[in-house]
Amino acid sequence: MKIRVGFGYDVHQLQPDLPFWLGGIEVPHTHGALGHSDADVLIHVICDALLGAANLRDIGFHFPDTDPQYKGIDSKKLLAETMRILRAKGYEVSNIDSTICLEKPKVNPHIPAMQRTLAEVMGVGEDDISIKATTTEKLGFVGRQEGVAAYATVLIYQVA
């Protein structure tokens, strides 16, 4: 069996009075992420990691921010299309390990809902999606609450 590992990293600026989409759910907060799509940083890193693991380039290649059809798009649609592309190449997801870096709001209470949502979109088990959250101890742009960052590592395998 052929297995492959992929890694994703993304950041988005935080702005007041925008909805804050994270892991496919809207998280209550005074600020939201700024981006061409709904700026769901967690979904974006998962897409990047999956595409990279299968040697299918990156999220910007498949869903460019210069294309008006992706303006304001729900990132769950991007994730569903990423899964279609991945499966068309003969791969399936083994597991995902991700970390969100954010000072506020606290993410931990929302993790089970994120796991449920992502698992449903991806057609995998909730137990296959690890989501962790951390602060940067008030250091850098995350610490100053100017932005949010996320990382993801994925393991995929080729279906026989």
PDB file of N, CA and C in Angstrom, residues 69-149:
ATOM      1  N   GLN A  69     -15.754  33.267  -9.228  1.00  0.00           N
ATOM      2  CA  GLN A  69     -16.681  32.228  -8.756  1.00  0.00           C
ATOM      3  C   GLN A  69     -16.385  31.793  -7.316  1.00  0.00           C
ATOM      4  N   TYR A  70     -15.180  32.095  -6.812  1.00  0.00           N
ATOM      5  CA  TYR A  70     -14.821  31.706  -5.452  1.00  0.00           C
ATOM      6  C   TYR A  70     -14.979  32.850  -4.456  1.00  0.00           C
ATOM      7  N   LYS A  71     -15.412  34.010  -4.918  1.00  0.00           N
ATOM      8  CA  LYS A  71     -15.606  35.150  -4.022  1.00  0.00           C
ATOM      9  C   LYS A  71     -16.689  34.823  -2.998  1.00  0.00           C
ATOM     10  N   GLY A  72     -16.304  34.832  -1.724  1.00  0.00           N
ATOM     11  CA  GLY A  72     -17.245  34.576  -0.639  1.00  0.00           C
ATOM     12  C   GLY A  72     -17.703  33.139  -0.514  1.00  0.00           C
ATOM     13  N   ILE A  73     -17.114  32.205  -1.265  1.00  0.00           N
ATOM     14  CA  ILE A  73     -17.569  30.813  -1.265  1.00  0.00           C
ATOM     15  C   ILE A  73     -17.385  30.162   0.110  1.00  0.00           C
ATOM     16  N   ASP A  74     -18.305  29.305   0.440  1.00  0.00           N
ATOM     17  CA  ASP A  74     -18.223  28.486   1.645  1.00  0.00           C
ATOM     18  C   ASP A  74     -17.073  27.500   1.444  1.00  0.00           C
ATOM     19  N   SER A  75     -16.080  27.545   2.311  1.00  0.00           N
ATOM     20  CA  SER A  75     -14.903  26.688   2.170  1.00  0.00           C
ATOM     21  C   SER A  75     -15.231  25.201   2.259  1.00  0.00           C
ATOM     22  N   LYS A  76     -16.377  24.860   2.826  1.00  0.00           N
ATOM     23  CA  LYS A  76     -16.782  23.450   2.833  1.00  0.00           C
ATOM     24  C   LYS A  76     -16.942  22.936   1.398  1.00  0.00           C
ATOM     25  N   LYS A  77     -17.362  23.813   0.488  1.00  0.00           N
ATOM     26  CA  LYS A  77     -17.467  23.423  -0.922  1.00  0.00           C
ATOM     27  C   LYS A  77     -16.079  23.163  -1.509  1.00  0.00           C
ATOM     28  N   LEU A  78     -15.098  23.955  -1.113  1.00  0.00           N
ATOM     29  CA  LEU A  78     -13.726  23.745  -1.575  1.00  0.00           C
ATOM     30  C   LEU A  78     -13.190  22.422  -1.039  1.00  0.00           C
ATOM     31  N   LEU A  79     -13.508  22.113   0.199  1.00  0.00           N
ATOM     32  CA  LEU A  79     -13.068  20.852   0.804  1.00  0.00           C
ATOM     33  C   LEU A  79     -13.728  19.658   0.121  1.00  0.00           C
ATOM     34  N   ALA A  80     -15.010  19.763  -0.157  1.00  0.00           N
ATOM     35  CA  ALA A  80     -15.709  18.673  -0.850  1.00  0.00           C
ATOM     36  C   ALA A  80     -15.099  18.440  -2.236  1.00  0.00           C
ATOM     37  N   GLU A  81     -14.780  19.515  -2.950  1.00  0.00           N
ATOM     38  CA  GLU A  81     -14.166  19.378  -4.271  1.00  0.00           C
ATOM     39  C   GLU A  81     -12.743  18.820  -4.156  1.00  0.00           C
ATOM     40  N   THR A  82     -12.023  19.229  -3.121  1.00  0.00           N
ATOM     41  CA  THR A  82     -10.684  18.674  -2.881  1.00  0.00           C
ATOM     42  C   THR A  82     -10.771  17.162  -2.664  1.00  0.00           C
ATOM     43  N   MET A  83     -11.752  16.730  -1.910  1.00  0.00           N
ATOM     44  CA  MET A  83     -11.927  15.285  -1.674  1.00  0.00           C
ATOM     45  C   MET A  83     -12.277  14.566  -2.974  1.00  0.00           C
ATOM     46  N   ARG A  84     -13.084  15.194  -3.824  1.00  0.00           N
ATOM     47  CA  ARG A  84     -13.415  14.578  -5.107  1.00  0.00           C
ATOM     48  C   ARG A  84     -12.156  14.416  -5.964  1.00  0.00           C
ATOM     49  N   ILE A  85     -11.336  15.457  -5.996  1.00  0.00           N
ATOM     50  CA  ILE A  85     -10.080  15.431  -6.759  1.00  0.00           C
ATOM     51  C   ILE A  85      -9.142  14.352  -6.211  1.00  0.00           C
ATOM     52  N   LEU A  86      -9.018  14.301  -4.898  1.00  0.00           N
ATOM     53  CA  LEU A  86      -8.149  13.319  -4.241  1.00  0.00           C
ATOM     54  C   LEU A  86      -8.599  11.896  -4.555  1.00  0.00           C
ATOM     55  N   ARG A  87      -9.888  11.662  -4.431  1.00  0.00           N
ATOM     56  CA  ARG A  87     -10.415  10.307  -4.684  1.00  0.00           C
ATOM     57  C   ARG A  87     -10.321   9.935  -6.151  1.00  0.00           C
ATOM     58  N   ALA A  88     -10.446  10.912  -7.047  1.00  0.00           N
ATOM     59  CA  ALA A  88     -10.310  10.640  -8.484  1.00  0.00           C
ATOM     60  C   ALA A  88      -8.900  10.158  -8.813  1.00  0.00           C
ATOM     61  N   LYS A  89      -7.933  10.563  -7.997  1.00  0.00           N
ATOM     62  CA  LYS A  89      -6.556  10.112  -8.197  1.00  0.00           C
ATOM     63  C   LYS A  89      -6.276   8.804  -7.454  1.00  0.00           C
ATOM     64  N   GLY A  90      -7.290   8.275  -6.774  1.00  0.00           N
ATOM     65  CA  GLY A  90      -7.160   6.971  -6.122  1.00  0.00           C
ATOM     66  C   GLY A  90      -6.708   7.010  -4.680  1.00  0.00           C
ATOM     67  N   TYR A  91      -6.857   8.167  -4.018  1.00  0.00           N
ATOM     68  CA  TYR A  91      -6.421   8.281  -2.627  1.00  0.00           C
ATOM     69  C   TYR A  91      -7.597   8.393  -1.669  1.00  0.00           C
ATOM     70  N   GLU A  92      -7.342   7.951  -0.457  1.00  0.00           N
ATOM     71  CA  GLU A  92      -8.299   8.069   0.632  1.00  0.00           C
ATOM     72  C   GLU A  92      -7.553   8.633   1.842  1.00  0.00           C
ATOM     73  N   VAL A  93      -8.277   9.266   2.743  1.00  0.00           N
ATOM     74  CA  VAL A  93      -7.689   9.886   3.933  1.00  0.00           C
ATOM     75  C   VAL A  93      -7.553   8.853   5.044  1.00  0.00           C
ATOM     76  N   SER A  94      -6.372   8.807   5.639  1.00  0.00           N
ATOM     77  CA  SER A  94      -6.174   7.987   6.831  1.00  0.00           C
ATOM     78  C   SER A  94      -6.461   8.827   8.073  1.00  0.00           C
ATOM     79  N   ASN A  95      -5.740   9.950   8.207  1.00  0.00           N
ATOM     80  CA  ASN A  95      -6.013  10.846   9.330  1.00  0.00           C
ATOM     81  C   ASN A  95      -5.472  12.240   9.068  1.00  0.00           C
ATOM     82  N   ILE A  96      -5.963  13.177   9.866  1.00  0.00           N
ATOM     83  CA  ILE A  96      -5.577  14.585   9.804  1.00  0.00           C
ATOM     84  C   ILE A  96      -5.218  15.026  11.213  1.00  0.00           C
ATOM     85  N   ASP A  97      -4.118  15.741  11.340  1.00  0.00           N
ATOM     86  CA  ASP A  97      -3.740  16.353  12.612  1.00  0.00           C
ATOM     87  C   ASP A  97      -3.558  17.839  12.345  1.00  0.00           C
ATOM     88  N   SER A  98      -4.311  18.681  13.035  1.00  0.00           N
ATOM     89  CA  SER A  98      -4.272  20.118  12.771  1.00  0.00           C
ATOM     90  C   SER A  98      -4.143  20.919  14.060  1.00  0.00           C
ATOM     91  N   THR A  99      -3.608  22.124  13.913  1.00  0.00           N
ATOM     92  CA  THR A  99      -3.465  23.053  15.033  1.00  0.00           C
ATOM     93  C   THR A  99      -3.883  24.441  14.574  1.00  0.00           C
ATOM     94  N   ILE A 100      -4.738  25.079  15.363  1.00  0.00           N
ATOM     95  CA  ILE A 100      -5.168  26.456  15.128  1.00  0.00           C
ATOM     96  C   ILE A 100      -4.448  27.335  16.136  1.00  0.00           C
ATOM     97  N   CYS A 101      -3.855  28.433  15.669  1.00  0.00           N
ATOM     98  CA  CYS A 101      -3.164  29.383  16.538  1.00  0.00           C
ATOM     99  C   CYS A 101      -4.001  30.657  16.608  1.00  0.00           C
ATOM    100  N   LEU A 102      -4.507  30.947  17.812  1.00  0.00           N
ATOM    101  CA  LEU A 102      -5.452  32.044  17.969  1.00  0.00           C
ATOM    102  C   LEU A 102      -5.510  32.437  19.439  1.00  0.00           C
ATOM    103  N   GLU A 103      -5.438  33.715  19.719  1.00  0.00           N
ATOM    104  CA  GLU A 103      -5.541  34.176  21.110  1.00  0.00           C
ATOM    105  C   GLU A 103      -6.988  34.127  21.602  1.00  0.00           C
ATOM    106  N   LYS A 104      -7.893  34.698  20.813  1.00  0.00           N
ATOM    107  CA  LYS A 104      -9.317  34.746  21.157  1.00  0.00           C
ATOM    108  C   LYS A 104     -10.107  34.570  19.880  1.00  0.00           C
ATOM    109  N   PRO A 105     -11.262  33.974  19.945  1.00  0.00           N
ATOM    110  CA  PRO A 105     -11.916  33.346  21.087  1.00  0.00           C
ATOM    111  C   PRO A 105     -11.314  31.970  21.372  1.00  0.00           C
ATOM    112  N   LYS A 106     -11.695  31.411  22.481  1.00  0.00           N
ATOM    113  CA  LYS A 106     -11.253  30.060  22.819  1.00  0.00           C
ATOM    114  C   LYS A 106     -11.912  29.085  21.850  1.00  0.00           C
ATOM    115  N   VAL A 107     -11.117  28.218  21.276  1.00  0.00           N
ATOM    116  CA  VAL A 107     -11.576  27.301  20.239  1.00  0.00           C
ATOM    117  C   VAL A 107     -12.041  25.960  20.810  1.00  0.00           C
ATOM    118  N   ASN A 108     -11.460  25.536  21.923  1.00  0.00           N
ATOM    119  CA  ASN A 108     -11.737  24.190  22.440  1.00  0.00           C
ATOM    120  C   ASN A 108     -13.215  23.826  22.541  1.00  0.00           C
ATOM    121  N   PRO A 109     -14.099  24.717  22.983  1.00  0.00           N
ATOM    122  CA  PRO A 109     -15.517  24.326  23.069  1.00  0.00           C
ATOM    123  C   PRO A 109     -16.145  24.007  21.709  1.00  0.00           C
ATOM    124  N   HIS A 110     -15.536  24.470  20.622  1.00  0.00           N
ATOM    125  CA  HIS A 110     -16.101  24.298  19.283  1.00  0.00           C
ATOM    126  C   HIS A 110     -15.507  23.112  18.513  1.00  0.00           C
ATOM    127  N   ILE A 111     -14.480  22.490  19.067  1.00  0.00           N
ATOM    128  CA  ILE A 111     -13.788  21.427  18.349  1.00  0.00           C
ATOM    129  C   ILE A 111     -14.701  20.246  17.991  1.00  0.00           C
ATOM    130  N   PRO A 112     -15.542  19.735  18.890  1.00  0.00           N
ATOM    131  CA  PRO A 112     -16.406  18.614  18.491  1.00  0.00           C
ATOM    132  C   PRO A 112     -17.323  18.954  17.312  1.00  0.00           C
ATOM    133  N   ALA A 113     -17.863  20.161  17.266  1.00  0.00           N
ATOM    134  CA  ALA A 113     -18.727  20.563  16.144  1.00  0.00           C
ATOM    135  C   ALA A 113     -17.915  20.669  14.859  1.00  0.00           C
ATOM    136  N   MET A 114     -16.690  21.156  14.954  1.00  0.00           N
ATOM    137  CA  MET A 114     -15.816  21.223  13.780  1.00  0.00           C
ATOM    138  C   MET A 114     -15.522  19.809  13.260  1.00  0.00           C
ATOM    139  N   GLN A 115     -15.198  18.905  14.164  1.00  0.00           N
ATOM    140  CA  GLN A 115     -14.894  17.532  13.750  1.00  0.00           C
ATOM    141  C   GLN A 115     -16.099  16.893  13.055  1.00  0.00           C
ATOM    142  N   ARG A 116     -17.277  17.078  13.618  1.00  0.00           N
ATOM    143  CA  ARG A 116     -18.497  16.520  13.004  1.00  0.00           C
ATOM    144  C   ARG A 116     -18.708  17.091  11.610  1.00  0.00           C
ATOM    145  N   THR A 117     -18.581  18.411  11.493  1.00  0.00           N
ATOM    146  CA  THR A 117     -18.813  19.079  10.215  1.00  0.00           C
ATOM    147  C   THR A 117     -17.808  18.630   9.164  1.00  0.00           C
ATOM    148  N   LEU A 118     -16.531  18.643   9.510  1.00  0.00           N
ATOM    149  CA  LEU A 118     -15.492  18.256   8.563  1.00  0.00           C
ATOM    150  C   LEU A 118     -15.619  16.788   8.161  1.00  0.00           C
ATOM    151  N   ALA A 119     -15.906  15.924   9.130  1.00  0.00           N
ATOM    152  CA  ALA A 119     -16.061  14.494   8.834  1.00  0.00           C
ATOM    153  C   ALA A 119     -17.203  14.266   7.850  1.00  0.00           C
ATOM    154  N   GLU A 120     -18.298  14.981   8.029  1.00  0.00           N
ATOM    155  CA  GLU A 120     -19.445  14.844   7.133  1.00  0.00           C
ATOM    156  C   GLU A 120     -19.090  15.302   5.715  1.00  0.00           C
ATOM    157  N   VAL A 121     -18.434  16.444   5.610  1.00  0.00           N
ATOM    158  CA  VAL A 121     -18.056  16.971   4.291  1.00  0.00           C
ATOM    159  C   VAL A 121     -17.074  16.036   3.594  1.00  0.00           C
ATOM    160  N   MET A 122     -16.129  15.483   4.350  1.00  0.00           N
ATOM    161  CA  MET A 122     -15.058  14.678   3.780  1.00  0.00           C
ATOM    162  C   MET A 122     -15.413  13.203   3.603  1.00  0.00           C
ATOM    163  N   GLY A 123     -16.469  12.759   4.283  1.00  0.00           N
ATOM    164  CA  GLY A 123     -16.828  11.348   4.213  1.00  0.00           C
ATOM    165  C   GLY A 123     -15.829  10.460   4.943  1.00  0.00           C
ATOM    166  N   VAL A 124     -15.339  10.954   6.091  1.00  0.00           N
ATOM    167  CA  VAL A 124     -14.420  10.186   6.934  1.00  0.00           C
ATOM    168  C   VAL A 124     -14.977  10.162   8.352  1.00  0.00           C
ATOM    169  N   GLY A 125     -14.356   9.387   9.219  1.00  0.00           N
ATOM    170  CA  GLY A 125     -14.791   9.330  10.612  1.00  0.00           C
ATOM    171  C   GLY A 125     -14.322  10.541  11.405  1.00  0.00           C
ATOM    172  N   GLU A 126     -15.116  10.951  12.380  1.00  0.00           N
ATOM    173  CA  GLU A 126     -14.730  12.070  13.244  1.00  0.00           C
ATOM    174  C   GLU A 126     -13.407  11.793  13.937  1.00  0.00           C
ATOM    175  N   ASP A 127     -13.176  10.530  14.272  1.00  0.00           N
ATOM    176  CA  ASP A 127     -11.956  10.148  14.974  1.00  0.00           C
ATOM    177  C   ASP A 127     -10.717  10.277  14.083  1.00  0.00           C
ATOM    178  N   ASP A 128     -10.921  10.456  12.784  1.00  0.00           N
ATOM    179  CA  ASP A 128      -9.804  10.615  11.856  1.00  0.00           C
ATOM    180  C   ASP A 128      -9.342  12.071  11.751  1.00  0.00           C
ATOM    181  N   ILE A 129     -10.027  12.983  12.458  1.00  0.00           N
ATOM    182  CA  ILE A 129      -9.719  14.409  12.369  1.00  0.00           C
ATOM    183  C   ILE A 129      -9.364  14.945  13.756  1.00  0.00           C
ATOM    184  N   SER A 130      -8.091  15.231  13.953  1.00  0.00           N
ATOM    185  CA  SER A 130      -7.618  15.827  15.201  1.00  0.00           C
ATOM    186  C   SER A 130      -7.516  17.339  15.008  1.00  0.00           C
ATOM    187  N   ILE A 131      -8.131  18.073  15.916  1.00  0.00           N
ATOM    188  CA  ILE A 131      -8.047  19.536  15.893  1.00  0.00           C
ATOM    189  C   ILE A 131      -7.574  19.981  17.276  1.00  0.00           C
ATOM    190  N   LYS A 132      -6.487  20.721  17.273  1.00  0.00           N
ATOM    191  CA  LYS A 132      -5.956  21.266  18.514  1.00  0.00           C
ATOM    192  C   LYS A 132      -5.919  22.782  18.382  1.00  0.00           C
ATOM    193  N   ALA A 133      -5.854  23.467  19.507  1.00  0.00           N
ATOM    194  CA  ALA A 133      -5.774  24.920  19.488  1.00  0.00           C
ATOM    195  C   ALA A 133      -4.728  25.379  20.495  1.00  0.00           C
ATOM    196  N   THR A 134      -4.051  26.463  20.141  1.00  0.00           N
ATOM    197  CA  THR A 134      -3.054  27.046  21.030  1.00  0.00           C
ATOM    198  C   THR A 134      -3.024  28.547  20.827  1.00  0.00           C
ATOM    199  N   THR A 135      -2.448  29.235  21.776  1.00  0.00           N
ATOM    200  CA  THR A 135      -2.174  30.661  21.619  1.00  0.00           C
ATOM    201  C   THR A 135      -0.697  30.797  21.258  1.00  0.00           C
ATOM    202  N   THR A 136      -0.259  32.014  21.042  1.00  0.00           N
ATOM    203  CA  THR A 136       1.173  32.260  20.842  1.00  0.00           C
ATOM    204  C   THR A 136       1.723  33.067  22.005  1.00  0.00           C
ATOM    205  N   GLU A 137       1.055  32.947  23.155  1.00  0.00           N
ATOM    206  CA  GLU A 137       1.498  33.641  24.376  1.00  0.00           C
ATOM    207  C   GLU A 137       1.689  35.137  24.131  1.00  0.00           C
ATOM    208  N   LYS A 138       0.741  35.690  23.365  1.00  0.00           N
ATOM    209  CA  LYS A 138       0.691  37.127  23.054  1.00  0.00           C
ATOM    210  C   LYS A 138       1.848  37.609  22.180  1.00  0.00           C
ATOM    211  N   LEU A 139       2.535  36.689  21.513  1.00  0.00           N
ATOM    212  CA  LEU A 139       3.645  37.052  20.633  1.00  0.00           C
ATOM    213  C   LEU A 139       3.187  37.094  19.183  1.00  0.00           C
ATOM    214  N   GLY A 140       3.766  37.999  18.395  1.00  0.00           N
ATOM    215  CA  GLY A 140       3.516  38.065  16.963  1.00  0.00           C
ATOM    216  C   GLY A 140       2.116  38.542  16.610  1.00  0.00           C
ATOM    217  N   PHE A 141       1.782  38.402  15.299  1.00  0.00           N
ATOM    218  CA  PHE A 141       0.484  38.888  14.821  1.00  0.00           C
ATOM    219  C   PHE A 141      -0.676  38.125  15.443  1.00  0.00           C
ATOM    220  N   VAL A 142      -0.482  36.848  15.746  1.00  0.00           N
ATOM    221  CA  VAL A 142      -1.533  36.078  16.421  1.00  0.00           C
ATOM    222  C   VAL A 142      -1.703  36.598  17.844  1.00  0.00           C
ATOM    223  N   GLY A 143      -0.603  36.812  18.527  1.00  0.00           N
ATOM    224  CA  GLY A 143      -0.651  37.306  19.902  1.00  0.00           C
ATOM    225  C   GLY A 143      -1.278  38.680  20.022  1.00  0.00           C
ATOM    226  N   ARG A 144      -1.077  39.501  19.005  1.00  0.00           N
ATOM    227  CA  ARG A 144      -1.687  40.843  18.989  1.00  0.00           C
ATOM    228  C   ARG A 144      -3.136  40.802  18.492  1.00  0.00           C
ATOM    229  N   GLN A 145      -3.630  39.607  18.188  1.00  0.00           N
ATOM    230  CA  GLN A 145      -4.992  39.375  17.705  1.00  0.00           C
ATOM    231  C   GLN A 145      -5.248  40.049  16.366  1.00  0.00           C
ATOM    232  N   GLU A 146      -4.212  40.125  15.540  1.00  0.00           N
ATOM    233  CA  GLU A 146      -4.336  40.685  14.198  1.00  0.00           C
ATOM    234  C   GLU A 146      -4.670  39.615  13.169  1.00  0.00           C
ATOM    235  N   GLY A 147      -4.433  38.362  13.531  1.00  0.00           N
ATOM    236  CA  GLY A 147      -4.667  37.288  12.577  1.00  0.00           C
ATOM    237  C   GLY A 147      -4.780  35.933  13.241  1.00  0.00           C
ATOM    238  N   VAL A 148      -5.094  34.958  12.406  1.00  0.00           N
ATOM    239  CA  VAL A 148      -5.213  33.567  12.829  1.00  0.00           C
ATOM    240  C   VAL A 148      -4.324  32.738  11.911  1.00  0.00           C
ATOM    241  N   ALA A 149      -3.694  31.713  12.462  1.00  0.00           N
ATOM    242  CA  ALA A 149      -2.855  30.808  11.681  1.00  0.00           C
ATOM    243  C   ALA A 149      -3.301  29.377  11.965  1.00  0.00           C
TER     244      ALA A 149
END
